[in-house]
Coordinates of C-alpha atoms and ligand atoms in Angstrom, one line a residue:
M1 CA -57.3 -110.4 -42.1
G2 CA -58.2 -108.8 -38.8
K3 CA -59.1 -111.4 -36.3
L4 CA -57.4 -114.6 -36.1
D5 CA -59.6 -117.7 -36.7
V6 CA -58.5 -119.6 -33.8
A7 CA -61.4 -121.9 -33.4
I8 CA -59.9 -124.1 -36.0
L9 CA -56.9 -124.7 -33.7
R10 CA -59.3 -127.0 -31.6
Y11 CA -60.7 -129.4 -34.1
L12 CA -58.0 -130.0 -36.5
T13 CA -56.1 -133.3 -35.8
G14 CA -52.4 -134.3 -35.6
E15 CA -52.8 -135.8 -39.1
D16 CA -54.1 -132.4 -40.4
F17 CA -51.0 -130.9 -38.9
R18 CA -48.7 -133.3 -40.5
V19 CA -50.3 -132.8 -44.0
L20 CA -49.9 -129.0 -43.7
T21 CA -46.3 -129.4 -42.5
A22 CA -45.7 -131.7 -45.6
V23 CA -47.1 -128.9 -48.0
E24 CA -44.9 -126.4 -46.1
M25 CA -41.9 -128.5 -46.7
G26 CA -42.9 -129.2 -50.3
M27 CA -43.1 -125.4 -50.8
K28 CA -39.3 -125.1 -50.2
N29 CA -38.8 -126.1 -53.8
H30 CA -42.3 -126.1 -55.3
E31 CA -44.6 -123.2 -55.9
L32 CA -47.4 -125.6 -56.1
V33 CA -47.0 -128.9 -54.3
P34 CA -48.5 -131.8 -56.2
G35 CA -51.0 -133.9 -54.2
S36 CA -48.9 -137.1 -54.8
L37 CA -45.9 -135.4 -53.4
V38 CA -47.7 -134.3 -50.3
A39 CA -49.0 -137.8 -49.8
S40 CA -45.6 -139.2 -50.2
I41 CA -43.8 -136.9 -47.6
A42 CA -46.6 -136.8 -45.2
N43 CA -46.2 -140.4 -44.9
L44 CA -49.4 -141.1 -43.1
R45 CA -49.8 -144.7 -41.9
H46 CA -53.3 -145.1 -43.2
G47 CA -53.2 -142.9 -46.2
G48 CA -56.2 -140.7 -46.8
V49 CA -54.2 -137.6 -47.4
H50 CA -56.1 -136.5 -50.4
K51 CA -59.3 -136.4 -48.4
L52 CA -57.6 -134.5 -45.6
M53 CA -56.2 -132.0 -48.2
K54 CA -59.7 -131.5 -49.5
E55 CA -61.0 -130.6 -46.1
L56 CA -58.1 -128.2 -45.4
C57 CA -59.0 -126.5 -48.7
K58 CA -62.5 -126.0 -47.3
H59 CA -61.0 -124.4 -44.2
R60 CA -58.9 -122.3 -46.5
L61 CA -55.7 -123.4 -44.9
L62 CA -54.6 -124.7 -48.3
T63 CA -55.5 -123.8 -51.8
Y64 CA -55.5 -125.9 -54.9
E65 CA -54.4 -124.1 -57.9
R66 CA -53.8 -124.7 -61.6
G67 CA -50.1 -123.9 -62.5
K68 CA -48.6 -123.5 -66.0
H69 CA -47.2 -126.8 -65.9
Y70 CA -48.9 -128.7 -63.2
D71 CA -51.5 -128.3 -60.6
G72 CA -51.0 -128.5 -56.8
Y73 CA -51.5 -127.2 -53.3
R74 CA -50.0 -124.3 -51.4
L75 CA -50.3 -123.1 -47.9
T76 CA -52.4 -119.9 -47.4
N77 CA -51.6 -117.1 -44.9
A78 CA -54.1 -118.8 -42.6
G79 CA -52.5 -122.1 -43.1
Y80 CA -49.1 -120.8 -42.1
D81 CA -50.7 -119.0 -39.1
Y82 CA -52.3 -122.2 -38.2
L83 CA -49.1 -124.2 -38.1
A84 CA -47.3 -121.6 -35.9
L85 CA -50.2 -121.0 -33.4
K86 CA -50.9 -124.7 -33.1
A87 CA -47.2 -125.4 -32.3
L88 CA -47.2 -122.5 -29.8
T89 CA -50.4 -123.9 -28.1
N90 CA -49.2 -127.3 -28.1
R91 CA -46.1 -126.2 -26.4
K92 CA -48.3 -124.3 -23.9
V93 CA -46.8 -121.1 -24.6
I94 CA -50.1 -119.6 -25.4
A95 CA -53.5 -120.8 -24.1
S96 CA -55.9 -118.0 -25.5
F97 CA -56.2 -115.3 -27.9
G98 CA -57.2 -111.7 -27.4
N99 CA -57.5 -108.7 -29.6
Q100 CA -55.4 -107.2 -32.3
I101 CA -53.6 -104.3 -30.8
G102 CA -51.4 -103.2 -33.7
V103 CA -50.9 -103.2 -37.4
G104 CA -47.4 -102.4 -38.4
K105 CA -46.1 -102.2 -42.0
E106 CA -44.9 -105.8 -41.9
S107 CA -46.7 -107.4 -38.9
N108 CA -49.9 -108.0 -37.0
I109 CA -49.9 -107.6 -33.2
Y110 CA -52.2 -109.5 -30.9
T111 CA -52.7 -109.8 -27.1
V112 CA -52.7 -113.5 -26.1
A113 CA -52.5 -115.2 -22.7
D114 CA -50.6 -118.2 -21.3
E115 CA -52.2 -121.0 -19.2
D116 CA -52.1 -118.8 -16.0
R117 CA -53.9 -116.0 -17.8
N118 CA -50.8 -113.8 -17.9
P119 CA -51.1 -111.5 -20.8
L120 CA -48.5 -111.7 -23.6
C121 CA -47.9 -110.1 -27.0
L122 CA -48.0 -112.2 -30.2
K123 CA -46.3 -110.6 -33.4
L124 CA -47.0 -112.2 -36.7
H125 CA -44.5 -111.2 -39.2
R126 CA -45.9 -110.7 -42.7
L127 CA -43.3 -109.8 -45.3
G128 CA -43.9 -109.9 -48.9
R129 CA -47.5 -109.4 -48.6
T130 CA -47.3 -106.2 -50.7
C131 CA -45.9 -108.3 -53.3
F132 CA -49.1 -109.8 -54.2
R133 CA -50.6 -106.5 -55.1
N134 CA -47.7 -105.2 -57.1
I135 CA -47.2 -108.3 -59.2
K136 CA -50.7 -108.9 -60.3
D137 CA -49.9 -108.0 -63.9
K138 CA -46.4 -109.6 -64.1
R139 CA -45.6 -112.9 -65.7
D140 CA -46.6 -116.0 -63.7
Y141 CA -43.0 -116.7 -63.1
H142 CA -42.4 -113.6 -61.1
A143 CA -45.5 -114.1 -59.2
H144 CA -44.4 -117.5 -58.2
R145 CA -41.0 -116.4 -57.1
N146 CA -42.4 -113.9 -54.8
R147 CA -45.4 -116.0 -53.5
A148 CA -43.0 -118.6 -52.4
S149 CA -40.7 -116.1 -50.7
W150 CA -43.3 -114.7 -48.3
L151 CA -43.0 -117.9 -46.1
Y152 CA -39.2 -117.6 -46.2
L153 CA -39.0 -113.8 -45.5
S154 CA -41.6 -113.9 -42.7
R155 CA -39.9 -116.7 -40.9
I156 CA -36.4 -115.2 -41.3
S157 CA -37.7 -111.9 -39.9
A158 CA -39.4 -113.6 -36.9
T159 CA -36.3 -115.7 -36.1
K160 CA -33.9 -112.7 -36.3
E161 CA -36.3 -110.7 -34.1
F162 CA -36.4 -113.3 -31.5
A163 CA -32.7 -113.8 -31.5
Y164 CA -31.9 -110.1 -31.1
M165 CA -34.5 -109.7 -28.4
K166 CA -33.1 -112.6 -26.5
A167 CA -29.5 -111.4 -26.7
L168 CA -30.6 -107.9 -25.8
Y169 CA -32.7 -109.1 -22.9
D170 CA -29.8 -111.3 -21.5
R171 CA -27.7 -108.1 -21.5
D172 CA -30.3 -106.2 -19.5
F173 CA -31.4 -103.9 -22.4
P174 CA -34.9 -102.6 -21.8
V175 CA -36.7 -104.8 -24.4
P176 CA -39.8 -107.1 -24.0
K177 CA -39.0 -110.5 -22.4
P178 CA -38.7 -112.9 -25.3
I179 CA -40.9 -116.0 -24.6
D180 CA -40.8 -118.2 -27.7
F181 CA -41.1 -118.2 -31.5
N182 CA -42.4 -120.4 -34.2
R183 CA -42.1 -119.9 -37.9
H184 CA -43.3 -116.3 -38.5
C185 CA -44.6 -115.8 -35.0
V186 CA -42.9 -114.2 -32.0
V187 CA -44.2 -114.4 -28.4
M188 CA -43.0 -111.8 -26.0
Q189 CA -43.9 -109.8 -22.9
L190 CA -46.7 -107.4 -23.4
V191 CA -45.5 -103.9 -22.7
T192 CA -47.8 -101.7 -20.6
G193 CA -47.9 -98.1 -21.6
G194 CA -47.7 -97.0 -25.3
P195 CA -45.4 -95.9 -28.0
L196 CA -43.7 -92.6 -27.8
T197 CA -45.6 -91.2 -30.6
H198 CA -48.7 -91.3 -28.3
V199 CA -46.9 -89.2 -25.7
A200 CA -47.8 -85.5 -25.8
S201 CA -45.5 -84.3 -23.1
V202 CA -42.9 -85.5 -20.7
A203 CA -41.8 -84.2 -17.3
D204 CA -38.1 -84.5 -18.1
P205 CA -37.4 -84.4 -21.8
E206 CA -33.7 -84.1 -21.3
G207 CA -33.7 -87.2 -19.0
L208 CA -35.5 -89.2 -21.6
Y209 CA -33.4 -87.8 -24.5
D210 CA -30.2 -88.9 -22.6
E211 CA -31.7 -92.3 -21.9
L212 CA -32.4 -92.9 -25.6
M213 CA -29.0 -91.7 -26.7
N214 CA -27.3 -93.8 -24.1
L215 CA -29.2 -96.9 -25.5
I216 CA -28.2 -96.1 -29.1
V217 CA -24.6 -96.0 -27.8
R218 CA -24.8 -99.0 -25.6
L219 CA -26.2 -100.9 -28.6
G220 CA -23.4 -99.6 -30.9
N221 CA -20.7 -100.7 -28.3
C222 CA -22.3 -104.3 -28.4
G223 CA -21.8 -104.1 -32.1
V224 CA -25.4 -103.3 -33.3
I225 CA -27.6 -100.7 -34.6
H226 CA -31.4 -100.8 -34.3
G227 CA -32.0 -99.3 -37.6
D228 CA -35.5 -98.2 -37.1
F229 CA -35.2 -96.2 -33.8
N230 CA -38.3 -94.1 -34.1
E231 CA -41.2 -93.1 -31.9
F232 CA -43.2 -96.1 -33.0
N233 CA -40.7 -98.5 -31.9
I234 CA -39.9 -96.9 -28.6
M235 CA -42.5 -97.8 -26.1
I236 CA -42.9 -95.6 -22.8
D237 CA -43.8 -97.8 -19.8
E238 CA -45.6 -96.6 -16.6
D239 CA -42.4 -95.2 -15.0
N240 CA -41.8 -93.1 -18.2
H241 CA -38.7 -95.3 -19.1
P242 CA -38.3 -96.4 -22.7
I243 CA -38.6 -100.0 -23.9
I244 CA -37.3 -100.7 -27.3
I245 CA -39.2 -103.0 -29.8
D246 CA -39.1 -104.1 -33.4
F247 CA -35.8 -105.7 -34.3
P248 CA -35.8 -107.7 -37.5
Q249 CA -33.8 -104.8 -39.4
M250 CA -31.0 -104.6 -36.9
V251 CA -27.6 -104.4 -38.5
S252 CA -24.0 -104.9 -37.4
T253 CA -21.7 -101.9 -36.7
S254 CA -19.5 -103.6 -39.3
H255 CA -22.0 -103.3 -42.0
P256 CA -20.7 -101.0 -44.9
N257 CA -23.5 -98.6 -44.3
A258 CA -23.4 -98.7 -40.5
E259 CA -22.6 -95.1 -39.9
L260 CA -25.4 -94.1 -42.1
Y261 CA -27.9 -96.2 -40.1
F262 CA -26.4 -95.1 -36.9
D263 CA -26.7 -91.3 -37.8
R264 CA -30.3 -91.9 -39.0
D265 CA -31.3 -93.4 -35.6
V266 CA -29.7 -90.5 -33.8
R267 CA -31.3 -88.0 -36.0
C268 CA -34.7 -89.6 -35.6
V269 CA -34.6 -89.1 -31.8
R270 CA -33.3 -85.4 -32.3
E271 CA -36.0 -84.4 -34.7
F272 CA -38.8 -86.0 -32.8
F273 CA -37.8 -84.3 -29.5
K274 CA -37.5 -81.0 -31.3
K275 CA -40.8 -81.3 -33.0
R276 CA -42.8 -82.8 -30.2
F277 CA -41.2 -81.5 -26.9
G278 CA -39.3 -78.4 -28.3
Y279 CA -36.3 -79.9 -26.9
E280 CA -32.8 -79.5 -28.6
S281 CA -29.4 -80.5 -27.5
D282 CA -25.9 -80.0 -29.0
L283 CA -25.0 -83.3 -27.4
Y284 CA -25.6 -86.3 -29.5
P285 CA -23.5 -89.4 -30.1
K286 CA -21.4 -90.0 -33.2
F287 CA -20.5 -93.3 -34.9
S288 CA -16.8 -92.6 -34.2
D289 CA -17.6 -92.3 -30.4
L290 CA -18.4 -96.0 -30.2
E291 CA -16.1 -98.3 -28.2
R292 CA -16.8 -102.0 -29.0
D293 CA -17.2 -104.0 -25.9
D294 CA -19.3 -106.9 -26.9
E295 CA -19.9 -109.2 -30.0
L296 CA -23.7 -109.3 -30.1
D297 CA -23.7 -108.9 -34.0
T298 CA -21.5 -112.0 -34.5
E299 CA -23.5 -113.9 -31.8
I300 CA -26.6 -113.4 -33.9
A301 CA -24.5 -113.7 -37.1
C302 CA -26.0 -110.6 -38.4
S303 CA -23.0 -108.9 -39.8
G304 CA -23.2 -110.5 -43.3
Y305 CA -27.0 -110.5 -43.5
K306 CA -28.9 -108.0 -45.5
R307 CA -31.4 -106.3 -43.6
T308 CA -34.7 -108.2 -44.0
R309 CA -36.5 -105.1 -45.2
D310 CA -34.0 -104.4 -47.8
V311 CA -34.1 -107.8 -49.2
D312 CA -37.9 -107.4 -49.3
N313 CA -37.7 -104.0 -51.1
E314 CA -35.3 -105.5 -53.6
L315 CA -37.8 -108.1 -54.3
L316 CA -40.2 -105.4 -55.1
E317 CA -37.8 -103.4 -57.2
Q318 CA -36.1 -106.1 -59.1
M319 CA -39.0 -108.5 -59.4
G320 CA -37.7 -111.9 -60.4
I321 CA -34.2 -111.5 -59.4
G322 CA -33.6 -114.2 -56.9
L323 CA -33.0 -113.7 -53.2
Q324 CA -29.4 -113.5 -52.4
V325 CA -29.5 -114.5 -48.8
S326 CA -26.2 -116.4 -48.0
D327 CA -27.7 -118.9 -45.6
D328 CA -30.5 -119.9 -47.7
E329 CA -31.2 -123.5 -47.6
E330 CA -34.4 -123.3 -49.5
E331 CA -33.7 -120.9 -52.4
S332 CA -36.4 -121.6 -54.9
D333 CA -35.5 -122.9 -58.2
D334 CA -38.9 -122.7 -59.8
D335 CA -37.5 -121.0 -62.8
Q336 CA -36.5 -124.5 -63.9
E337 CA -39.6 -126.1 -62.4
T338 CA -41.5 -128.1 -64.9
E339 CA -42.8 -131.4 -63.8
A340 CA -41.2 -130.9 -60.5
N341 CA -42.8 -134.1 -59.1
T342 CA -41.0 -136.3 -61.5
K343 CA -37.4 -134.8 -60.7
M344 CA -37.5 -135.7 -57.1
T345 CA -35.5 -138.8 -56.3
E346 CA -36.2 -141.3 -53.8
Q347 CA -33.5 -139.8 -51.7
D348 CA -35.0 -136.2 -52.0
L349 CA -38.2 -137.6 -50.9
D350 CA -36.6 -139.3 -47.9
E351 CA -34.9 -136.0 -47.1
L352 CA -38.4 -134.2 -47.0
R353 CA -39.9 -136.9 -45.0
K354 CA -37.3 -136.5 -42.3
E355 CA -37.6 -132.8 -42.4
V356 CA -41.4 -133.2 -41.8
D357 CA -40.5 -135.5 -38.8
A358 CA -37.9 -133.2 -37.5
S359 CA -40.2 -130.1 -37.9
I360 CA -43.0 -131.8 -36.0
Q361 CA -40.7 -132.8 -33.3
N362 CA -39.4 -129.4 -32.9
D363 CA -43.1 -128.0 -32.8
E364 CA -43.7 -130.4 -29.9
R365 CA -40.5 -129.7 -27.9
P366 CA -41.0 -128.1 -24.5
I367 CA -40.3 -124.5 -24.4
H368 CA -37.2 -124.5 -22.2
Q369 CA -35.0 -126.0 -24.7
I370 CA -35.0 -122.8 -26.8
T371 CA -31.7 -120.9 -27.0
S372 CA -30.9 -117.5 -28.5
K373 CA -28.7 -119.2 -31.2
T374 CA -31.6 -121.0 -32.8
V375 CA -31.3 -118.6 -35.8
N376 CA -32.6 -120.6 -38.9
Ligands
ADP401 P1 -43.6 -103.6 -37.2 O1 -42.4 -104.3 -37.4 O2 -44.8 -104.0 -38.0 O3 -43.5 -102.1 -37.0 P2 -43.7 -103.5 -34.1 O4 -42.9 -104.5 -33.5 O5 -43.1 -102.1 -34.3 O6 -44.2 -104.0 -35.6 O7 -45.1 -103.3 -33.5 C1 -46.2 -102.6 -34.0 C2 -46.9 -101.9 -32.9 O8 -47.5 -102.9 -32.1 C3 -46.0 -101.0 -32.0 O9 -46.0 -99.7 -32.4 C4 -46.7 -101.1 -30.6 O10 -47.7 -100.2 -30.5 C5 -47.4 -102.5 -30.7 N1 -46.5 -103.5 -29.9 C6 -45.5 -104.2 -30.5 N2 -44.9 -105.0 -29.5 C7 -45.5 -104.9 -28.3 C8 -45.4 -105.4 -27.1 N3 -44.4 -106.2 -26.8 N4 -46.2 -104.9 -26.2 C9 -47.2 -104.0 -26.4 N5 -47.5 -103.4 -27.7 C10 -46.6 -103.8 -28.6
MG402 MG1 -42.4 -100.9 -35.7

């Protein structure tokens, strides 16, 4: 999907939002969420949930599908986008939408604006999309596992990105100012200028090289490694200074492979400067040079985390072997899922109803209550 269909944000109601949120919650442990379950956890005063779901299917925010054991609804990409964008508009973080300015491997980037028409950058994380293509001919079961995980992976990726950006911004690192996030969407300052890969020549390659290497070391001393420190993730602003972007894959310097990731980041810069600017230097940082002076990694709790992209790659490689994410509160158990609806106790349902209420409350909360520790 290229352009976001944002017209829909205007005419869907609070009840539609609640129904979609109920499907989202249901998808935590159901690949397909039975209509009766949606109705039960959406808990609308006047009922009518089935009619609303039918309308939402027409708008392609939901699909109704036949499963092996039972039929039900699931959120589409557009449905998930809608929930996040509606929440961000309700919170008055964004007021209008512009053009798509980038397509990454795992994201779509748009310009947006706030109520005062200040331009901002919106990043939609889209992990697990590639899974769809690769699993076409696999068994239903595998398809289900992976389809359920894109919500989870994309949300984790955005949450981690926001948390890192906030922690780095608070420490005066040159990163875009983080504004807010919701589900798989991050809103941040729009960087003027362009990625280093678009820069044909610089007046002072040595100066820029030193600046980038110093950044790698400063990050390392805080306990983190960018992990993808290349010419696509280094923006050059109007004053020819670097601004670093793209953080979901950041790792702790305590990670077992930390030195490898550190050396790779350093090598990326060296090789690019040699190739593009003909600049080479014997001076470059080594992992053993690092002198830890901050605990950014533990603040974000990234040390034990697997890199999001690795988790995703593992999904592709080991198709069907479950997610091994330690903090997972929503590990899907659809391998045992038969008549999922009947297995839910009244207590389970009550939990889900509360989660729907909490989620809607969170989506309506004013922006200033957000902290960097809101990971997961
Ligand atoms: P991915 O994880 O998919 O690589 P990135 O965060 O690297 O996504 O963003 C992809 C591209 O979008 C970048 O190379 C850059 O050109 C553009 N971009 C990303 N963030 C911003 C921003 N804050 N301001 C301006 N352009 C951006
Ligand atoms: Mg990138």
